[in-house]
XYZ file of C-alpha atoms in Angstrom:
775
model
C 42.753 17.815 -54.847
C 44.190 14.322 -55.217
C 42.508 11.618 -57.172
C 40.241 8.998 -55.627
C 41.713 5.751 -54.477
C 40.223 2.313 -54.174
C 42.878 0.847 -51.887
C 42.657 1.561 -48.169
C 45.839 1.166 -46.075
C 45.091 0.317 -42.477
C 48.482 -0.883 -41.271
C 48.920 2.235 -39.159
C 46.059 1.235 -36.884
C 45.514 -2.502 -36.768
C 44.333 -5.047 -39.299
C 41.354 -6.020 -37.164
C 39.943 -2.519 -37.620
C 39.566 -2.755 -41.362
C 36.084 -2.255 -42.755
C 34.005 -5.323 -43.247
C 32.708 -4.234 -46.631
C 33.972 -1.956 -49.382
C 32.851 1.614 -48.865
C 31.910 4.290 -51.300
C 34.999 5.605 -53.038
C 36.734 8.019 -50.685
C 39.275 10.679 -51.687
C 42.855 9.816 -50.741
C 43.094 12.931 -48.553
C 40.051 11.828 -46.590
C 41.512 8.349 -46.157
C 44.666 9.901 -44.749
C 42.616 12.038 -42.326
C 40.711 8.947 -41.233
C 43.823 6.842 -40.642
C 45.649 9.533 -38.682
C 42.550 10.258 -36.574
C 42.042 6.548 -35.882
C 45.651 6.267 -34.740
C 45.218 9.177 -32.304
C 41.890 7.820 -31.024
C 43.447 4.409 -30.449
C 46.277 5.888 -28.372
C 43.784 7.962 -26.375
C 41.660 4.864 -25.662
C 44.737 3.029 -24.425
C 45.368 5.895 -21.990
C 41.762 5.598 -20.803
C 42.015 1.871 -20.074
C 45.498 2.150 -18.580
C 44.166 4.555 -15.940
C 40.639 3.160 -15.456
C 41.848 0.596 -12.899
C 43.419 3.256 -10.680
C 40.322 5.433 -10.755
C 37.931 2.551 -10.025
C 40.212 1.202 -7.309
C 40.222 4.566 -5.544
C 36.438 4.652 -5.847
C 36.209 1.166 -4.315
C 38.578 2.210 -1.520
C 36.196 5.035 -0.566
C 33.008 2.984 -1.014
C 30.396 3.379 1.703
C 29.405 -0.306 1.766
C 30.642 -3.744 0.790
C 28.059 -3.939 -1.974
C 29.246 -0.643 -3.458
C 32.878 -1.724 -3.178
C 32.142 -5.043 -4.890
C 30.398 -3.169 -7.718
C 33.580 -1.210 -8.450
C 35.792 -4.313 -8.243
C 33.469 -6.179 -10.610
C 33.585 -3.221 -12.998
C 37.407 -3.293 -12.933
C 37.412 -6.986 -13.780
C 34.797 -6.603 -16.512
C 36.667 -3.698 -18.058
C 39.935 -5.666 -18.161
C 38.276 -8.666 -19.796
C 36.460 -6.623 -22.437
C 39.060 -3.931 -23.089
C 40.194 -5.285 -26.457
C 36.630 -5.869 -27.587
C 35.662 -2.294 -26.732
C 38.729 -0.817 -28.465
C 38.180 -2.906 -31.571
C 34.457 -2.194 -31.663
C 34.931 1.562 -31.225
C 37.553 1.905 -33.976
C 35.528 -0.341 -36.262
C 32.592 2.045 -35.897
C 34.862 5.017 -36.643
C 35.930 3.375 -39.926
C 32.344 2.505 -40.793
C 31.196 6.096 -40.241
C 33.840 7.274 -42.764
C 32.975 4.520 -45.239
C 29.354 5.688 -45.460
C 30.226 9.318 -46.243
C 29.767 8.743 -49.968
C 26.811 6.374 -49.600
C 23.185 7.489 -49.685
C 20.798 5.737 -47.300
C 17.480 5.599 -49.116
C 14.326 5.349 -47.031
C 16.116 5.501 -43.708
C 15.122 8.272 -41.303
C 17.733 10.674 -40.116
C 19.296 9.620 -36.837
C 17.926 11.362 -33.794
C 21.000 12.627 -32.054
C 19.529 15.593 -30.253
C 19.894 15.975 -26.516
C 17.314 15.221 -23.881
C 13.869 16.149 -25.138
C 11.057 16.828 -22.736
C 8.899 14.250 -24.518
C 11.511 11.568 -23.864
C 12.191 12.618 -20.305
C 11.013 9.538 -18.478
C 11.661 8.676 -14.894
C 10.828 5.076 -15.651
C 14.284 4.844 -17.277
C 16.452 6.917 -14.964
C 19.669 5.260 -16.148
C 19.019 6.152 -19.771
C 18.191 9.704 -18.750
C 21.374 10.146 -16.720
C 23.467 8.683 -19.540
C 21.848 10.984 -22.087
C 22.315 14.056 -19.909
C 25.981 13.164 -19.343
C 26.527 12.743 -23.080
C 24.921 16.121 -23.810
C 27.153 17.802 -21.236
C 30.301 16.269 -22.724
C 29.339 17.287 -26.250
C 28.516 20.815 -25.134
C 31.943 21.249 -23.571
C 33.715 20.103 -26.735
C 31.587 22.377 -28.924
C 32.191 25.399 -26.719
C 35.933 24.727 -26.769
C 36.595 23.400 -30.278
C 33.423 24.306 -32.173
C 35.164 26.546 -34.738
C 37.740 23.894 -35.721
C 35.000 21.254 -35.929
C 32.885 23.528 -38.120
C 35.775 24.096 -40.532
C 36.445 20.361 -40.687
C 32.764 19.690 -41.454
C 32.840 22.331 -44.230
C 35.929 20.754 -45.803
C 34.430 17.270 -45.615
C 31.269 18.528 -47.363
C 33.478 19.809 -50.189
C 34.797 16.280 -50.760
C 31.751 14.044 -50.363
C 28.281 13.792 -51.838
C 26.306 13.393 -48.590
C 25.494 16.515 -46.577
C 27.183 16.564 -43.151
C 26.532 18.615 -40.040
C 28.732 19.000 -36.992
C 26.546 16.524 -35.086
C 26.909 13.884 -37.831
C 30.604 14.481 -38.536
C 32.344 11.089 -38.022
C 34.932 12.859 -35.848
C 32.341 15.007 -34.058
C 32.034 14.599 -30.272
C 28.431 13.315 -30.388
C 29.150 10.580 -32.917
C 32.306 9.509 -31.049
C 30.467 9.408 -27.705
C 27.610 7.357 -29.151
C 30.045 4.960 -30.807
C 31.911 4.509 -27.534
C 28.641 3.832 -25.679
C 27.666 1.243 -28.304
C 31.071 -0.423 -27.953
C 30.539 -0.569 -24.157
C 27.099 -2.201 -24.369
C 28.556 -5.540 -23.276
C 29.743 -4.131 -19.954
C 27.602 -5.316 -17.077
C 28.090 -2.237 -14.905
C 25.782 0.065 -12.998
C 24.964 3.537 -14.283
C 27.278 5.235 -11.754
C 30.229 3.175 -13.050
C 29.250 3.866 -16.652
C 29.171 7.597 -15.907
C 32.695 7.371 -14.478
C 33.877 5.561 -17.616
C 32.247 8.276 -19.711
C 34.106 10.896 -17.670
C 37.357 9.073 -18.382
C 36.451 9.009 -22.087
C 36.025 12.764 -21.978
C 39.310 13.242 -20.115
C 41.457 11.018 -22.333
C 39.733 11.182 -25.716
C 37.557 14.270 -26.050
C 40.060 16.605 -24.388
C 42.444 16.294 -27.346
C 39.835 16.635 -30.093
C 40.999 20.227 -30.682
C 44.430 18.933 -31.697
C 42.806 16.234 -33.829
C 40.629 18.797 -35.652
C 43.575 21.124 -36.189
C 45.689 18.310 -37.634
C 42.840 17.123 -39.874
C 42.178 20.666 -41.143
C 45.907 21.144 -41.859
C 46.044 17.853 -43.785
C 43.120 18.923 -45.963
C 44.586 22.402 -46.516
C 47.806 20.769 -47.731
C 45.682 18.619 -50.038
C 44.135 21.771 -51.482
C 40.731 21.512 -49.801
C 39.422 25.044 -49.100
C 42.814 26.561 -48.183
C 41.199 29.992 -48.002
C 39.217 28.839 -44.909
C 41.436 29.986 -42.070
C 41.256 27.772 -38.999
C 42.273 28.909 -35.561
C 45.600 27.465 -34.472
C 45.449 24.618 -31.963
C 46.063 25.374 -28.315
C 49.813 25.777 -27.858
C 51.583 23.430 -25.535
C 54.131 24.680 -23.120
C 57.641 24.870 -24.644
C 59.682 21.740 -24.337
C 56.659 19.664 -23.413
C 56.306 16.503 -25.469
C 53.102 14.702 -26.317
C 53.979 11.927 -23.920
C 54.665 14.460 -21.173
C 51.277 16.019 -21.838
C 49.650 12.649 -21.601
C 51.463 11.943 -18.328
C 50.195 15.229 -16.933
C 46.653 14.310 -17.894
C 47.072 10.890 -16.282
C 48.370 12.466 -13.099
C 45.452 14.866 -13.052
C 43.059 12.002 -13.656
C 44.530 9.963 -10.828
C 44.245 12.915 -8.480
C 40.658 13.602 -9.429
C 38.963 10.298 -8.822
C 36.576 12.176 -6.579
C 35.766 14.408 -9.521
C 34.962 11.326 -11.591
C 32.767 10.046 -8.772
C 30.933 13.329 -8.696
C 30.416 13.312 -12.419
C 26.953 11.849 -12.030
C 26.028 14.954 -10.033
C 27.606 17.249 -12.586
C 25.757 15.626 -15.465
C 22.334 15.103 -13.987
C 22.105 18.712 -12.795
C 21.057 19.413 -16.357
C 17.814 17.566 -15.638
C 16.872 20.554 -13.516
C 17.333 22.715 -16.592
C 14.868 20.505 -18.459
C 12.385 20.856 -15.605
C 12.840 24.625 -15.656
C 12.028 24.656 -19.358
C 8.816 22.756 -18.693
C 7.886 25.231 -15.965
C 8.565 28.202 -18.219
C 6.126 26.870 -20.797
C 3.248 26.649 -18.312
C 3.987 29.875 -16.446
C 1.005 32.176 -16.673
C -1.509 29.339 -16.476
C -3.783 28.594 -13.534
C -1.121 26.245 -12.205
C 1.622 28.877 -12.178
C 0.041 32.320 -12.415
C 2.478 35.096 -13.232
C 3.572 37.293 -10.349
C 2.988 41.003 -10.406
C 6.539 42.156 -9.838
C 7.339 45.843 -9.384
C 9.671 47.217 -12.009
C 12.322 48.093 -9.422
C 12.071 44.769 -7.574
C 15.386 43.072 -6.800
C 15.750 39.307 -6.507
C 17.032 38.055 -3.171
C 20.034 35.776 -3.095
C 19.774 32.068 -2.406
C 21.431 32.697 0.976
C 18.731 35.206 1.882
C 16.092 32.731 0.761
C 17.663 30.055 2.993
C 17.464 32.451 5.955
C 13.793 33.137 5.256
C 13.056 29.433 4.993
C 14.907 28.754 8.247
C 12.799 31.455 9.893
C 9.617 29.731 8.662
C 10.977 26.332 9.639
C 11.660 27.315 13.244
C 8.201 28.845 13.619
C 6.198 26.095 11.974
C 3.417 25.279 14.462
C 3.489 21.766 15.854
C -0.214 21.426 15.154
C 0.041 22.813 11.633
C -2.674 21.401 9.421
C -0.883 20.390 6.243
C -3.848 21.048 3.958
C -3.926 24.688 5.133
C -0.218 25.309 4.616
C 0.734 27.024 1.356
C 4.501 27.406 1.231
C 4.488 29.836 -1.687
C 1.948 32.179 -0.055
C 3.740 32.070 3.291
C 7.017 32.986 1.634
C 5.365 35.745 -0.398
C 3.921 37.258 2.786
C 7.346 37.229 4.460
C 8.908 38.963 1.461
C 6.154 41.566 1.394
C 6.745 42.418 5.043
C 10.507 42.574 4.500
C 10.052 44.836 1.468
C 7.753 47.139 3.409
C 10.288 47.492 6.231
C 13.271 48.120 3.949
C 11.414 50.268 1.432
C 12.833 48.161 -1.392
C 10.772 45.649 -3.342
C 12.337 42.165 -3.054
C 11.298 38.991 -4.863
C 12.562 35.443 -5.132
C 14.922 34.878 -8.053
C 13.667 32.927 -11.059
C 15.804 29.826 -10.428
C 14.855 29.641 -6.753
C 11.223 30.262 -7.643
C 11.342 27.263 -9.978
C 12.731 25.146 -7.136
C 9.947 26.337 -4.818
C 7.287 25.523 -7.427
C 8.705 22.059 -8.094
C 8.922 21.146 -4.399
C 5.390 22.478 -3.803
C 4.080 20.346 -6.695
C 5.910 17.298 -5.354
C 4.328 17.675 -1.919
C 0.901 18.277 -3.438
C 1.213 14.833 -5.004
C 2.588 13.289 -1.812
C -0.215 14.656 0.344
C -2.853 13.484 -2.153
C -1.296 10.040 -2.525
C -3.695 7.306 -1.437
C -0.804 4.936 -0.723
C 0.459 7.099 2.119
C -1.595 6.567 5.314
C -3.631 9.645 6.188
C -2.401 9.593 9.780
C 1.200 10.064 8.640
C 0.610 12.701 5.959
C 0.632 15.526 8.500
C 4.032 14.383 9.762
C 5.579 13.944 6.312
C 4.079 17.213 5.104
C 6.132 19.046 7.732
C 9.268 18.038 5.813
C 8.384 20.368 2.944
C 10.563 23.269 4.093
C 13.653 21.112 4.880
C 13.315 19.410 1.500
C 12.983 22.777 -0.221
C 16.145 24.021 1.454
C 18.019 20.944 0.256
C 16.767 21.499 -3.300
C 17.895 25.147 -3.211
C 21.361 24.023 -2.119
C 21.664 21.065 -4.488
C 19.685 20.750 -7.726
C 20.652 17.065 -8.092
C 17.935 16.493 -5.493
C 15.573 16.264 -8.486
C 17.626 13.797 -10.515
C 19.857 11.672 -8.280
C 18.050 8.718 -6.780
C 20.798 8.212 -4.182
C 20.465 11.751 -2.782
C 20.223 11.316 1.043
C 17.243 13.671 1.438
C 15.378 11.962 -1.379
C 16.228 8.512 0.010
C 15.033 9.544 3.466
C 11.654 10.528 2.080
C 11.422 7.235 0.177
C 12.471 5.185 3.228
C 9.850 6.866 5.410
C 7.145 6.238 2.802
C 8.222 2.608 2.368
C 8.156 2.003 6.115
C 4.753 3.688 6.336
C 3.300 1.518 3.566
C 2.107 -1.112 6.021
C 1.209 1.263 8.822
C -2.374 1.335 10.021
C -3.733 3.725 12.635
C -5.037 1.580 15.470
C -5.693 2.868 18.949
C -3.220 5.396 20.307
C -1.006 6.082 17.297
C 1.285 8.249 19.418
C 2.534 5.099 21.133
C 3.373 3.318 17.905
C 7.155 2.909 17.538
C 7.205 3.763 13.817
C 5.048 6.848 14.291
C 7.297 8.035 17.119
C 10.450 7.476 15.049
C 9.109 9.398 12.040
C 8.045 12.183 14.400
C 11.583 12.273 15.844
C 13.073 12.481 12.312
C 10.800 15.360 11.360
C 11.425 17.246 14.587
C 15.194 16.833 14.371
C 15.291 18.218 10.840
C 13.065 21.144 11.785
C 15.196 21.946 14.824
C 18.740 21.261 13.572
C 18.873 21.643 9.792
C 20.111 25.068 8.761
C 22.309 24.843 5.677
C 24.368 21.637 6.014
C 22.718 18.793 4.078
C 25.028 16.268 5.791
C 22.396 15.969 8.519
C 20.227 14.030 6.080
C 22.888 11.328 5.736
C 23.026 10.949 9.529
C 19.250 10.869 9.930
C 18.928 8.455 7.005
C 21.469 6.043 8.522
C 19.669 6.092 11.879
C 16.257 5.597 10.304
C 17.481 2.697 8.139
C 18.970 1.076 11.251
C 15.616 1.415 13.031
C 13.577 0.046 10.132
C 16.163 -2.708 9.627
C 15.587 -3.938 13.181
C 11.816 -3.789 12.686
C 12.137 -5.587 9.375
C 14.200 -8.418 10.857
C 11.651 -8.956 13.631
C 8.724 -8.866 11.222
C 10.478 -11.219 8.791
C 11.026 -13.729 11.588
C 7.360 -13.642 12.603
C 6.321 -13.633 8.960
C 8.363 -16.794 8.360
C 6.692 -18.446 11.334
C 3.324 -17.431 9.930
C 4.240 -18.946 6.562
C 5.445 -22.150 8.190
C 2.260 -22.384 10.228
C 0.088 -21.792 7.177
C 1.965 -24.374 5.144
C 1.493 -26.802 8.030
C -2.195 -25.949 8.134
C -2.425 -26.490 4.403
C -0.866 -29.938 4.703
C -3.225 -30.767 7.557
C -6.173 -29.518 5.504
C -5.140 -31.678 2.543
C -4.764 -34.685 4.838
C -8.175 -33.980 6.374
C -9.758 -33.806 2.938
C -8.160 -37.118 2.001
C -9.492 -38.733 5.176
C -12.962 -37.269 4.628
C -12.991 -38.699 1.122
C -11.897 -42.142 2.369
C -14.549 -42.166 5.108
C -17.382 -40.985 2.863
C -16.507 -43.537 0.184
C -16.931 -46.318 2.759
C -19.680 -45.048 5.040
C -21.987 -42.752 3.088
C -25.365 -44.416 2.524
C -24.626 -47.447 4.705
C -26.221 -48.601 7.968
C -23.668 -49.798 10.539
C -23.350 -50.170 14.288
C -23.133 -46.771 15.895
C -19.908 -47.665 17.724
C -18.158 -48.439 14.436
C -19.214 -45.154 12.824
C -18.108 -43.225 15.905
C -14.825 -45.116 16.172
C -13.978 -44.380 12.543
C -15.095 -40.737 12.588
C -13.726 -39.739 15.993
C -10.752 -42.063 16.402
C -9.475 -43.777 13.270
C -9.810 -40.546 11.225
C -7.019 -39.085 13.404
C -4.877 -42.155 12.726
C -5.420 -41.660 9.009
C -4.606 -37.926 9.164
C -1.401 -38.583 11.077
C -0.406 -41.304 8.611
C -1.064 -39.019 5.632
C 1.017 -36.218 7.147
C 3.905 -38.489 8.076
C 4.031 -40.814 5.100
C 1.744 -39.433 2.395
C -1.431 -40.731 0.764
C 0.468 -43.074 -1.536
C 2.487 -44.821 1.148
C 2.235 -48.417 2.348
C 1.357 -47.147 5.821
C -1.645 -45.231 4.457
C -2.863 -48.258 2.509
C -2.463 -50.462 5.604
C -4.547 -48.034 7.673
C -7.283 -48.153 4.997
C -7.204 -51.968 5.127
C -7.792 -51.887 8.894
C -10.791 -49.592 8.331
C -12.163 -51.872 5.614
C -11.678 -54.959 7.827
C -13.496 -53.305 10.726
C -16.495 -52.486 8.557
C -16.518 -55.989 7.135
C -16.287 -57.545 10.614
C -19.614 -56.045 11.730
C -21.571 -57.055 8.639
C -23.747 -60.213 8.459
C -21.930 -63.283 7.135
C -23.671 -66.511 6.174
C -21.048 -68.695 4.559
C -18.734 -70.910 6.551
C -15.735 -69.382 4.796
C -16.720 -65.850 5.877
C -17.332 -67.051 9.424
C -13.926 -68.694 9.539
C -12.314 -65.539 8.153
C -14.057 -63.433 10.786
C -12.833 -65.743 13.540
C -9.302 -65.455 12.150
C -9.535 -61.695 11.594
C -10.860 -60.401 14.918
C -7.732 -60.889 17.083
C -5.369 -59.145 14.619
C -7.987 -56.465 13.846
C -8.379 -55.556 17.530
C -4.598 -55.373 17.919
C -4.202 -53.122 14.865
C -6.961 -50.845 16.142
C -5.398 -50.598 19.613
C -1.910 -49.850 18.203
C -3.217 -47.249 15.770
C -5.329 -45.377 18.319
C -2.442 -45.397 20.779
C -0.068 -43.935 18.153
C -2.546 -41.096 17.567
C -2.669 -40.385 21.321
C -6.404 -40.990 21.569
C -7.701 -40.722 25.147
C -7.344 -44.216 26.747
C -10.730 -43.915 28.444
C -12.381 -43.182 25.104
C -10.464 -46.071 23.537
C -11.607 -48.438 26.311
C -15.217 -47.430 25.748
C -14.906 -48.001 21.986
C -13.452 -51.507 22.466
C -15.974 -52.479 25.088
C -18.836 -51.720 22.716
C -17.039 -53.212 19.697
C -16.355 -56.469 21.508
C -20.022 -56.641 22.420
C -20.876 -56.382 18.707
C -18.428 -59.167 17.858
C -19.647 -61.333 20.781
C -23.188 -61.011 19.543
C -22.060 -62.208 16.146
C -20.331 -65.228 17.684
C -23.377 -65.993 19.844
C -25.447 -65.975 16.696
C -23.013 -68.479 15.196
C -23.416 -70.812 18.262
C -27.151 -70.431 18.237
C -27.295 -71.399 14.607
C -25.065 -74.416 15.293
C -27.262 -75.455 18.234
C -30.346 -75.157 16.078
C -28.618 -77.267 13.438
C -27.910 -80.012 16.007
C -31.496 -79.989 17.317
C -32.789 -80.426 13.821
C -30.253 -83.140 13.122
C -28.524 -80.857 10.618
C -24.778 -81.393 10.280
C -22.802 -79.061 12.516
C -20.070 -76.958 10.963
C -17.420 -78.683 13.051
C -14.649 -76.403 11.822
C -16.459 -73.338 13.076
C -17.266 -74.971 16.365
C -13.683 -76.121 16.874
C -12.415 -72.651 16.067
C -14.775 -71.064 18.568
C -13.499 -73.427 21.210
C -9.848 -72.822 20.330
C -10.213 -69.034 20.004
C -8.868 -67.382 23.102
C -10.041 -63.805 22.684
C -11.549 -62.163 25.718
C -15.045 -63.177 26.672
C -15.452 -65.549 23.737
C -14.253 -68.440 25.903
C -16.707 -67.445 28.582
C -19.800 -67.254 26.399
C -22.799 -68.324 28.429
C -24.722 -71.420 27.385
C -26.962 -70.690 24.496
C -30.658 -70.759 25.144
C -32.428 -71.370 21.888
C -35.393 -69.208 22.798
C -33.288 -66.217 24.003
C -33.133 -63.604 21.272
C -29.743 -61.823 20.749
C -29.685 -58.158 21.720
C -29.192 -56.132 18.539
C -26.518 -53.363 18.634
C -27.528 -49.719 18.126
C -27.396 -49.011 14.395
C -27.023 -45.713 12.496
C -27.476 -44.826 8.845
C -24.862 -42.394 7.417
C -26.924 -40.059 5.257
C -24.768 -36.887 5.304
C -21.188 -36.419 4.186
C -18.733 -36.632 7.035
C -16.927 -33.341 7.720
C -14.071 -33.505 10.222
C -14.074 -30.356 12.355
C -12.744 -29.648 15.815
C -15.300 -28.608 18.451
C -16.424 -25.056 17.759
C -14.583 -24.984 14.410
C -16.398 -23.855 11.281
C -15.280 -24.090 7.695
C -15.340 -20.675 5.978
C -17.808 -20.428 3.170
C -16.306 -19.035 -0.019
C -18.572 -17.014 -2.296
C -20.327 -19.129 -4.876
C -18.992 -17.092 -7.775
C -17.228 -18.284 -10.878
C -15.620 -15.365 -12.691
C -14.214 -15.737 -16.202
C -10.419 -15.824 -16.522
C -10.356 -12.454 -18.303
C -12.286 -10.718 -15.512
C -10.445 -7.604 -14.312
C -10.785 -8.585 -10.665
C -9.160 -11.966 -11.321
C -6.405 -10.257 -13.283
C -5.811 -8.008 -10.273
C -5.432 -11.104 -8.111
C -3.093 -12.793 -10.572
C -0.922 -9.664 -10.720
C -0.251 -9.877 -6.986
C 3.236 -10.979 -6.026
C 4.567 -12.039 -2.654
C 5.397 -8.736 -0.942
C 2.518 -6.760 -2.505
C 0.621 -4.514 -0.095
C -3.144 -4.095 -0.115
C -5.576 -1.959 1.850
C -8.549 -3.842 3.296
C -11.781 -2.007 4.088
C -12.991 -3.798 7.209
C -16.004 -1.525 7.692
C -17.038 2.013 6.926
C -14.551 3.521 9.355
C -11.705 1.029 9.697
C -9.080 0.128 7.144
C -6.377 -2.467 7.502
C -3.182 -2.912 5.491
C -1.756 -6.300 4.691
C 1.196 -7.706 2.777
C 0.904 -10.874 0.719
C 3.236 -13.188 2.642
C 2.559 -16.456 0.830
C 0.399 -18.231 -1.716
C -0.183 -21.734 -0.347
C -0.294 -23.937 -3.432
C -2.010 -27.049 -1.969
C -5.029 -25.020 -0.822
C -4.748 -21.993 -3.136
C -4.931 -19.677 -0.118
C -3.502 -16.138 -0.232
C -2.050 -15.284 3.198
C -1.713 -11.619 4.232
C 0.221 -10.301 7.233
C 0.547 -6.861 8.816
C 3.842 -4.988 9.102
C 4.761 -6.947 12.243
C 4.376 -10.267 10.397
C 1.109 -11.377 12.028
C -1.611 -12.891 9.871
C -4.524 -10.570 9.169
C -6.407 -12.284 6.330
C -6.583 -15.383 4.163
C -8.533 -15.720 0.937
C -8.817 -18.040 -2.015
C -8.156 -16.693 -5.487
C -11.875 -16.390 -6.251
C -12.691 -14.963 -2.827
C -10.006 -12.328 -3.255
C -11.329 -11.445 -6.723
C -14.789 -10.867 -5.263
C -13.309 -8.470 -2.698
C -11.452 -6.609 -5.457
C -14.644 -6.381 -7.498
C -16.677 -4.828 -4.691
C -13.878 -2.428 -3.777
C -13.182 -3.868 -0.335
C -9.534 -4.469 -1.246
C -7.242 -2.025 -3.025
C -3.705 -2.683 -4.284
C -1.159 -0.175 -2.957
C 1.569 1.208 -5.211
C 4.875 0.295 -3.554
C 7.090 2.178 -6.022
C 9.372 4.832 -4.511
C 7.264 7.781 -3.376
C 9.554 10.590 -4.544
C 10.031 9.008 -7.966
C 6.284 8.616 -8.435
C 5.747 12.214 -7.338
C 8.360 13.586 -9.738
C 7.037 11.460 -12.584
C 3.534 12.784 -11.902
C 4.743 16.400 -11.840
C 6.561 15.973 -15.166
C 3.530 14.276 -16.705
C 1.213 17.071 -15.570
C 3.558 19.760 -16.868
C 3.730 18.053 -20.248
C -0.047 17.900 -20.450
C -0.344 21.584 -19.613
C 2.313 22.357 -22.188
C 0.309 20.538 -24.853
C -2.979 22.327 -24.091
């Protein structure tokens, strides 16, 4: 064995890949293995990136939608921009993994590099799960193909270093390389399906040649005297006369021709999720949930094709009036098999894999039919899809793991559309109910063994719900606009009420003035507030007119006030007429108001003349200015005032004292009374309200028998109102934050879970199986 070396030569790879810090002292032979492996890995990565564009372009060319096509084009662009960064990051991690081979890591837990564990199987993070399953599948294929060579390499490395290695922690092992590549790709902003394709390309261009890499590394170490007695299997022989570049070209050609294979890689990888589910089922078999079957010793399992025929037989004979709660798929199938066995004289049972599928689908539908989010009236319809869904699952195990599976999407789309459905009147006439019934009946009648029917039915159902959604969104927008308009009107009304009460409450004024302000000028003020706002010059001018009117009917003793009144009345009457006309007040009502108001003003002027006449009779000086102004004033009947008789008392106008706050309501309108409750901010009911988002669905208990479903369409900020609409977009309820909290507290309102139905069902099944496993 050669001596250790402190100098590391990296010129064969690239200077940017040198380690960032000095490593533990590595043997020269190990450094040579590292450098040669890094060179091969770099060339393989270049092949990956050189062909990634072609693969992604073909995927984009076959995309089913513009959005999907754009996702692939964006991935191509992102990959080009970050190619160098990914290459450099990957090779840097390869060097770092070698540099730590002679370094102990004190106090650091061993890395968890195992495959998918049942405890970590979470449907909340489907992307992570699919990525992990894909990685496990890739590693398994390398181990099954090149496991012996890898094991010998690990043994030789252990003979040269102080830290104990295993195949899964070998710096050139498939798991470490895959994880390092994933870490280097963290900066890619791509969807999981694109990442899975890139992983497939990594397997095709990098992992495929690991056997040659291991063979070369083992040979290098044998030549260096490291365990020469350990005989490694020779690497797979290439065809005579075939160069390395020719081999690479063949792989590239194969890769280009198998873009569809890369696209289907997600299916290939996530099928292993079904294996994880099977393992969970096996651990609870024999419990009350899955009692063990009493199988005769000579019983033969039927094929999946035979099972499909039995299911089709049940499907065609499923009664239209079948009560879902009374239908037990497993018992029905068992009875059919028993009758078939009796006729043939041979005991037949369902195979273990198919039995697991049956159990999983039955558990899923048990959740679905118990789900409180799904309307009871539609459960019977959706429950009839159990056999078609089971047949799909028998044909394609990715039904359990691929969110884009057409059958799974159809179930989710139906449940999403049904979220806002409420049974009212004749449900058979409801368009959504009829469409779901048509979907169910078509699948029962036409689905035999070709799952393509689900794609067709899904497309038709999405088109139907899309039309409904567009209509409801249009009406919903109108509802929002109307409510926002109402909120602005309510705010304006409150501002006017405040202005009126500040000026009138507690005062005694002529009845005509109070009525004019409350019934007429209040509308002028509301209109001004809506058009110009409560801070505008127009609003302030309208308040001045109101203040002047009130002042004009009060008693005034000083000559200055009398002169001001004489000056004010003509312009005041004009402002009042113009304002009431702009608010479209009934002209007959306006005429009545002015007739009575002028009488009030005339009485005031008559009082002025009487006082002047009394002053003359008592030889008191007459206020000549006031008298001249009365003569000059040319307003209506003031020039035609009858002669003043000193003994004739002036007729007093009808007066009214404003003792209650003015509330502006239309005839027959009432203001809803909110509950006089003040809940603390940490109250659970208030937290439920605050967790609502626009689009959230709730179920409203109208009375003991009737329930209504509503979607939060808007939260009107000026009034704090929560506006709910039904699935057609029509308003069904409005509540304040506190009023809504009270309804939550007494159980009259319940938040509906709008997460995808199938995903929630599968998550529940996995959670229940885990619990049973732990008991």
